PDB file of C-alpha atoms in Angstrom:
ATOM      1  CA  MET A   1      -0.080  -0.099   0.005  1.00  0.00           C
ATOM      2  CA  THR A   2       1.158   3.387  -0.765  1.00  0.00           C
ATOM      3  CA  SER A   3       1.067   6.700   1.345  1.00  0.00           C
ATOM      4  CA  PRO A   4      -0.023   9.857   0.336  1.00  0.00           C
ATOM      5  CA  GLY A   5       3.312  10.952   0.561  1.00  0.00           C
ATOM      6  CA  ASP A   6       4.355   7.917  -2.078  1.00  0.00           C
ATOM      7  CA  PHE A   7       1.606   9.221  -4.237  1.00  0.00           C
ATOM      8  CA  SER A   8       2.946  12.863  -3.667  1.00  0.00           C
ATOM      9  CA  LYS A   9       6.742  11.959  -4.752  1.00  0.00           C
ATOM     10  CA  LEU A  10       5.577  10.020  -7.615  1.00  0.00           C
ATOM     11  CA  GLN A  11       3.138  12.862  -8.780  1.00  0.00           C
ATOM     12  CA  SER A  12       5.800  15.144  -8.642  1.00  0.00           C
ATOM     13  CA  ALA A  13       8.032  12.547 -10.185  1.00  0.00           C
ATOM     14  CA  MET A  14       6.123  12.067 -12.712  1.00  0.00           C
ATOM     15  CA  ASN A  15       5.260  15.669 -13.943  1.00  0.00           C
ATOM     16  CA  ARG A  16       9.150  16.522 -13.599  1.00  0.00           C
ATOM     17  CA  ALA A  17       9.352  13.984 -16.222  1.00  0.00           C
ATOM     18  CA  VAL A  18       6.748  15.243 -18.432  1.00  0.00           C
ATOM     19  CA  LYS A  19       8.446  18.938 -17.976  1.00  0.00           C
ATOM     20  CA  GLN A  20      11.864  17.756 -18.919  1.00  0.00           C
ATOM     21  CA  ASN A  21      10.764  16.166 -21.681  1.00  0.00           C
ATOM     22  CA  TRP A  22       7.979  18.198 -23.222  1.00  0.00           C
ATOM     23  CA  LYS A  23       9.981  18.899 -26.408  1.00  0.00           C
ATOM     24  CA  ALA A  24       9.414  14.958 -27.370  1.00  0.00           C
ATOM     25  CA  PHE A  25       5.836  15.106 -26.460  1.00  0.00           C
ATOM     26  CA  LEU A  26       5.579  18.343 -28.995  1.00  0.00           C
ATOM     27  CA  LEU A  27       7.239  16.595 -31.476  1.00  0.00           C
ATOM     28  CA  GLU A  28       5.702  13.353 -31.847  1.00  0.00           C
ATOM     29  CA  GLY A  29       2.472  15.307 -31.319  1.00  0.00           C
ATOM     30  CA  ILE A  30       3.644  17.248 -34.538  1.00  0.00           C
ATOM     31  CA  LEU A  31       4.773  14.217 -36.547  1.00  0.00           C
ATOM     32  CA  LEU A  32       1.020  12.088 -35.238  1.00  0.00           C
ATOM     33  CA  ALA A  33      -0.629  15.656 -36.894  1.00  0.00           C
ATOM     34  CA  ILE A  34       1.054  15.811 -40.195  1.00  0.00           C
ATOM     35  CA  LEU A  35       0.229  11.850 -40.707  1.00  0.00           C
ATOM     36  CA  GLY A  36      -3.121  12.229 -39.824  1.00  0.00           C
ATOM     37  CA  VAL A  37      -3.883  14.990 -42.198  1.00  0.00           C
ATOM     38  CA  ALA A  38      -1.707  13.137 -45.458  1.00  0.00           C
ATOM     39  CA  ALA A  39      -4.327  10.118 -44.185  1.00  0.00           C
ATOM     40  CA  LEU A  40      -7.533  12.320 -44.299  1.00  0.00           C
ATOM     41  CA  ILE A  41      -6.323  13.825 -47.583  1.00  0.00           C
ATOM     42  CA  LEU A  42      -5.786  10.457 -49.348  1.00  0.00           C
ATOM     43  CA  PRO A  43      -8.147   8.044 -47.380  1.00  0.00           C
ATOM     44  CA  PRO A  44      -8.186   5.028 -49.643  1.00  0.00           C
ATOM     45  CA  LEU A  45      -4.105   4.999 -49.806  1.00  0.00           C
ATOM     46  CA  ALA A  46      -3.710   4.986 -46.399  1.00  0.00           C
ATOM     47  CA  SER A  47      -6.464   2.451 -45.993  1.00  0.00           C
ATOM     48  CA  LEU A  48      -4.096   0.306 -48.329  1.00  0.00           C
ATOM     49  CA  ALA A  49      -1.430   1.215 -46.940  1.00  0.00           C
ATOM     50  CA  ILE A  50      -2.691   0.096 -43.527  1.00  0.00           C
ATOM     51  CA  THR A  51      -3.488  -2.966 -44.483  1.00  0.00           C
ATOM     52  CA  ILE A  52      -0.610  -4.249 -45.931  1.00  0.00           C
ATOM     53  CA  PHE A  53       1.539  -3.032 -43.026  1.00  0.00           C
ATOM     54  CA  LEU A  54      -0.946  -5.312 -41.006  1.00  0.00           C
ATOM     55  CA  GLY A  55      -0.285  -8.269 -43.386  1.00  0.00           C
ATOM     56  CA  TRP A  56       3.525  -8.043 -42.887  1.00  0.00           C
ATOM     57  CA  MET A  57       3.374  -7.195 -39.050  1.00  0.00           C
ATOM     58  CA  PHE A  58       0.955 -10.506 -38.895  1.00  0.00           C
ATOM     59  CA  LEU A  59       3.329 -12.521 -41.345  1.00  0.00           C
ATOM     60  CA  ILE A  60       6.722 -11.321 -40.022  1.00  0.00           C
ATOM     61  CA  SER A  61       5.243 -11.929 -35.742  1.00  0.00           C
ATOM     62  CA  GLY A  62       4.019 -15.351 -37.516  1.00  0.00           C
ATOM     63  CA  ILE A  63       6.974 -16.089 -38.764  1.00  0.00           C
ATOM     64  CA  GLY A  64       9.004 -15.190 -35.761  1.00  0.00           C
ATOM     65  CA  GLY A  65       6.821 -17.221 -33.309  1.00  0.00           C
ATOM     66  CA  LEU A  66       7.170 -20.575 -35.394  1.00  0.00           C
ATOM     67  CA  ILE A  67      11.002 -19.591 -34.798  1.00  0.00           C
ATOM     68  CA  VAL A  68      10.990 -19.469 -31.259  1.00  0.00           C
ATOM     69  CA  THR A  69       8.369 -22.212 -30.705  1.00  0.00           C
ATOM     70  CA  PHE A  70      10.327 -24.491 -32.450  1.00  0.00           C
ATOM     71  CA  TRP A  71      13.353 -23.706 -30.902  1.00  0.00           C
ATOM     72  CA  ALA A  72      11.424 -24.053 -27.464  1.00  0.00           C
ATOM     73  CA  ARG A  73       9.554 -27.232 -28.781  1.00  0.00           C
ATOM     74  CA  ASN A  74       9.716 -28.749 -25.219  1.00  0.00           C
ATOM     75  CA  MET A  75       8.344 -26.505 -23.577  1.00  0.00           C
ATOM     76  CA  PRO A  76       4.420 -26.796 -22.508  1.00  0.00           C
ATOM     77  CA  GLY A  77       2.038 -25.527 -24.697  1.00  0.00           C
ATOM     78  CA  PHE A  78       4.151 -25.990 -27.876  1.00  0.00           C
ATOM     79  CA  TRP A  79       0.682 -27.290 -29.872  1.00  0.00           C
ATOM     80  CA  TRP A  80      -1.046 -24.124 -28.638  1.00  0.00           C
ATOM     81  CA  SER A  81       1.900 -21.773 -29.752  1.00  0.00           C
ATOM     82  CA  LEU A  82       2.426 -23.544 -33.237  1.00  0.00           C
ATOM     83  CA  ILE A  83      -1.298 -22.921 -34.040  1.00  0.00           C
ATOM     84  CA  SER A  84      -1.257 -19.405 -32.741  1.00  0.00           C
ATOM     85  CA  ALA A  85       2.156 -18.555 -35.087  1.00  0.00           C
ATOM     86  CA  ALA A  86       0.608 -20.517 -37.825  1.00  0.00           C
ATOM     87  CA  LEU A  87      -2.504 -18.528 -37.999  1.00  0.00           C
ATOM     88  CA  ALA A  88      -0.404 -15.300 -37.685  1.00  0.00           C
ATOM     89  CA  VAL A  89       1.263 -16.478 -41.009  1.00  0.00           C
ATOM     90  CA  LEU A  90      -1.649 -17.315 -42.526  1.00  0.00           C
ATOM     91  CA  ALA A  91      -3.809 -14.059 -41.380  1.00  0.00           C
ATOM     92  CA  GLY A  92      -0.409 -11.862 -43.021  1.00  0.00           C
ATOM     93  CA  MET A  93      -0.290 -13.691 -46.359  1.00  0.00           C
ATOM     94  CA  ILE A  94      -4.218 -13.252 -46.553  1.00  0.00           C
ATOM     95  CA  LEU A  95      -3.899  -9.601 -45.759  1.00  0.00           C
ATOM     96  CA  LEU A  96      -0.712  -9.558 -48.576  1.00  0.00           C
ATOM     97  CA  ALA A  97      -2.376 -11.558 -51.041  1.00  0.00           C
ATOM     98  CA  ARG A  98      -5.886  -9.755 -50.907  1.00  0.00           C
ATOM     99  CA  PRO A  99      -5.411  -6.750 -49.290  1.00  0.00           C
ATOM    100  CA  ALA A 100      -8.414  -4.922 -50.976  1.00  0.00           C
ATOM    101  CA  GLN A 101     -11.156  -7.575 -49.835  1.00  0.00           C
ATOM    102  CA  ALA A 102      -9.449  -7.174 -46.211  1.00  0.00           C
ATOM    103  CA  VAL A 103     -10.508  -3.710 -45.867  1.00  0.00           C
ATOM    104  CA  LEU A 104     -13.889  -4.533 -44.589  1.00  0.00           C
ATOM    105  CA  THR A 105     -12.847  -6.588 -42.122  1.00  0.00           C
ATOM    106  CA  LEU A 106     -10.367  -4.203 -40.959  1.00  0.00           C
ATOM    107  CA  THR A 107     -13.127  -1.798 -41.047  1.00  0.00           C
ATOM    108  CA  ILE A 108     -15.024  -3.645 -38.329  1.00  0.00           C
ATOM    109  CA  ILE A 109     -11.968  -4.974 -36.513  1.00  0.00           C
ATOM    110  CA  LEU A 110     -10.730  -0.742 -36.604  1.00  0.00           C
ATOM    111  CA  GLY A 111     -14.250   0.179 -35.524  1.00  0.00           C
ATOM    112  CA  ALA A 112     -14.042  -1.910 -32.388  1.00  0.00           C
ATOM    113  CA  TYR A 113     -10.584  -1.226 -31.475  1.00  0.00           C
ATOM    114  CA  PHE A 114     -11.377   2.609 -31.450  1.00  0.00           C
ATOM    115  CA  LEU A 115     -14.560   1.638 -29.234  1.00  0.00           C
ATOM    116  CA  ALA A 116     -12.319   0.016 -26.820  1.00  0.00           C
ATOM    117  CA  GLU A 117      -9.372   2.878 -27.061  1.00  0.00           C
ATOM    118  CA  GLY A 118     -11.834   5.646 -26.348  1.00  0.00           C
ATOM    119  CA  VAL A 119     -12.854   3.944 -23.169  1.00  0.00           C
ATOM    120  CA  ALA A 120      -9.569   2.510 -22.263  1.00  0.00           C
ATOM    121  CA  THR A 121      -8.572   6.575 -22.725  1.00  0.00           C
ATOM    122  CA  ILE A 122     -11.211   7.896 -20.849  1.00  0.00           C
ATOM    123  CA  MET A 123     -10.820   5.713 -17.786  1.00  0.00           C
ATOM    124  CA  TYR A 124      -6.796   6.069 -18.115  1.00  0.00           C
ATOM    125  CA  ALA A 125      -7.700   9.964 -17.565  1.00  0.00           C
ATOM    126  CA  LEU A 126      -9.809   9.678 -14.663  1.00  0.00           C
ATOM    127  CA  GLU A 127      -7.840   7.437 -13.086  1.00  0.00           C
ATOM    128  CA  HIS A 128      -4.653   9.462 -13.098  1.00  0.00           C
ATOM    129  CA  ARG A 129      -6.815  12.938 -12.901  1.00  0.00           C
ATOM    130  CA  ARG A 130      -4.260  14.053  -9.769  1.00  0.00           C
ATOM    131  CA  GLU A 131      -1.044  12.808 -11.579  1.00  0.00           C
ATOM    132  CA  LEU A 132      -2.168  14.842 -15.339  1.00  0.00           C
ATOM    133  CA  THR A 133      -3.710  17.449 -13.293  1.00  0.00           C
ATOM    134  CA  ASN A 134      -4.856  20.283 -16.257  1.00  0.00           C
ATOM    135  CA  ARG A 135      -3.713  17.503 -18.901  1.00  0.00           C
ATOM    136  CA  ALA A 136      -6.088  15.372 -17.876  1.00  0.00           C
ATOM    137  CA  SER A 137      -9.209  16.919 -20.242  1.00  0.00           C
ATOM    138  CA  TRP A 138      -7.128  16.144 -23.267  1.00  0.00           C
ATOM    139  CA  LEU A 139      -7.065  12.554 -22.830  1.00  0.00           C
ATOM    140  CA  VAL A 140     -10.645  12.828 -22.327  1.00  0.00           C
ATOM    141  CA  ILE A 141     -11.632  14.662 -25.385  1.00  0.00           C
ATOM    142  CA  SER A 142      -9.385  11.847 -27.314  1.00  0.00           C
ATOM    143  CA  GLY A 143     -11.149   9.386 -25.977  1.00  0.00           C
ATOM    144  CA  LEU A 144     -14.393  10.646 -26.575  1.00  0.00           C
ATOM    145  CA  VAL A 145     -13.635  11.774 -30.443  1.00  0.00           C
ATOM    146  CA  ASP A 146     -12.365   7.632 -30.440  1.00  0.00           C
ATOM    147  CA  ILE A 147     -15.941   6.595 -29.588  1.00  0.00           C
ATOM    148  CA  VAL A 148     -17.978   9.196 -31.285  1.00  0.00           C
ATOM    149  CA  ILE A 149     -15.663   8.012 -34.622  1.00  0.00           C
ATOM    150  CA  SER A 150     -16.576   3.934 -33.651  1.00  0.00           C
ATOM    151  CA  PHE A 151     -19.809   4.681 -33.884  1.00  0.00           C
ATOM    152  CA  LEU A 152     -19.879   6.243 -37.289  1.00  0.00           C
ATOM    153  CA  VAL A 153     -18.189   3.916 -38.977  1.00  0.00           C
ATOM    154  CA  ILE A 154     -19.646   0.831 -37.618  1.00  0.00           C
ATOM    155  CA  THR A 155     -23.494   2.262 -38.428  1.00  0.00           C
ATOM    156  CA  GLY A 156     -22.470   3.190 -41.764  1.00  0.00           C
ATOM    157  CA  LEU A 157     -21.032  -0.583 -42.440  1.00  0.00           C
ATOM    158  CA  PRO A 158     -20.766  -2.238 -45.863  1.00  0.00           C
ATOM    159  CA  SER A 159     -20.259   0.948 -47.643  1.00  0.00           C
ATOM    160  CA  SER A 160     -18.132   3.032 -44.594  1.00  0.00           C
ATOM    161  CA  ALA A 161     -15.186  -0.017 -45.658  1.00  0.00           C
ATOM    162  CA  ASP A 162     -14.323   2.503 -48.684  1.00  0.00           C
ATOM    163  CA  TRP A 163     -13.447   5.296 -46.615  1.00  0.00           C
ATOM    164  CA  ALA A 164     -13.474   4.578 -43.004  1.00  0.00           C
ATOM    165  CA  ILE A 165      -9.861   2.915 -42.238  1.00  0.00           C
ATOM    166  CA  GLY A 166      -8.200   5.726 -43.992  1.00  0.00           C
ATOM    167  CA  ILE A 167     -10.269   8.366 -42.177  1.00  0.00           C
ATOM    168  CA  LEU A 168     -10.149   6.805 -38.574  1.00  0.00           C
ATOM    169  CA  VAL A 169      -6.794   6.486 -38.758  1.00  0.00           C
ATOM    170  CA  GLY A 170      -6.374   9.983 -39.540  1.00  0.00           C
ATOM    171  CA  ILE A 171      -8.530  11.459 -37.565  1.00  0.00           C
ATOM    172  CA  ASN A 172      -7.119   9.176 -34.575  1.00  0.00           C
ATOM    173  CA  LEU A 173      -3.586  10.320 -35.360  1.00  0.00           C
ATOM    174  CA  LEU A 174      -4.605  14.145 -35.720  1.00  0.00           C
ATOM    175  CA  PHE A 175      -6.323  13.788 -32.533  1.00  0.00           C
ATOM    176  CA  GLY A 176      -3.773  11.910 -30.790  1.00  0.00           C
ATOM    177  CA  GLY A 177      -0.784  14.420 -32.242  1.00  0.00           C
ATOM    178  CA  ALA A 178      -2.888  17.280 -30.932  1.00  0.00           C
ATOM    179  CA  THR A 179      -2.966  15.967 -27.435  1.00  0.00           C
ATOM    180  CA  LEU A 180       0.545  15.086 -27.024  1.00  0.00           C
ATOM    181  CA  ILE A 181       0.920  18.709 -28.662  1.00  0.00           C
ATOM    182  CA  GLY A 182      -1.353  19.863 -25.709  1.00  0.00           C
ATOM    183  CA  ILE A 183       0.478  18.370 -22.928  1.00  0.00           C
ATOM    184  CA  ALA A 184       3.840  19.437 -23.992  1.00  0.00           C
ATOM    185  CA  MET A 185       2.631  22.730 -24.264  1.00  0.00           C
ATOM    186  CA  ALA A 186       0.915  22.672 -20.333  1.00  0.00           C
ATOM    187  CA  ALA A 187       4.541  20.808 -19.181  1.00  0.00           C
ATOM    188  CA  ARG A 188       6.140  23.880 -21.046  1.00  0.00           C
ATOM    189  CA  ASN A 189       4.357  26.473 -19.308  1.00  0.00           C
ATOM    190  CA  SER A 190       4.137  24.678 -15.893  1.00  0.00           C
ATOM    191  CA  ASN A 191       5.829  26.137 -12.815  1.00  0.00           C
ATOM    192  CA  THR A 192       5.950  22.776 -10.898  1.00  0.00           C
TER     193      THR A 192
END
């Protein structure tokens, strides 16, 4: 159990760390905002790029999983690890072989992800509002935007699959970037 003094020390340490690294938060925020605008300008291209990127991620992680599974084949759970890695390879191959067809499925998954991310972001902000002081409101706003986006995409299916991934990722990157810029500016201007 932590004492109020420990909590205060943690809060001070967190505030100092954010203040010391505000330029990194600002740079990341600007980069995310630029990528978000690019995805909003070309949503079909962004959707296709994201699908291909995910395909490579699944394929590479699955191959890595197969290698590690065979390397540690005497460990308990070998068959489950083998199945998991093989499924990742298969998912990657399907996404890379037919990225245009995979966009609808990914749109559904992305809509569910944004809903979960929005709720998690809001809960994080509420749970850590003492440490974040005036920065928690930025996280709450970001979480609410994610939830609204999720409902717009899910209710617009299947036609929303044509544009949704690029737009969703673009909006998320733009608001995530704005959130980091807000946190950086608040940290830069704080007196603690």
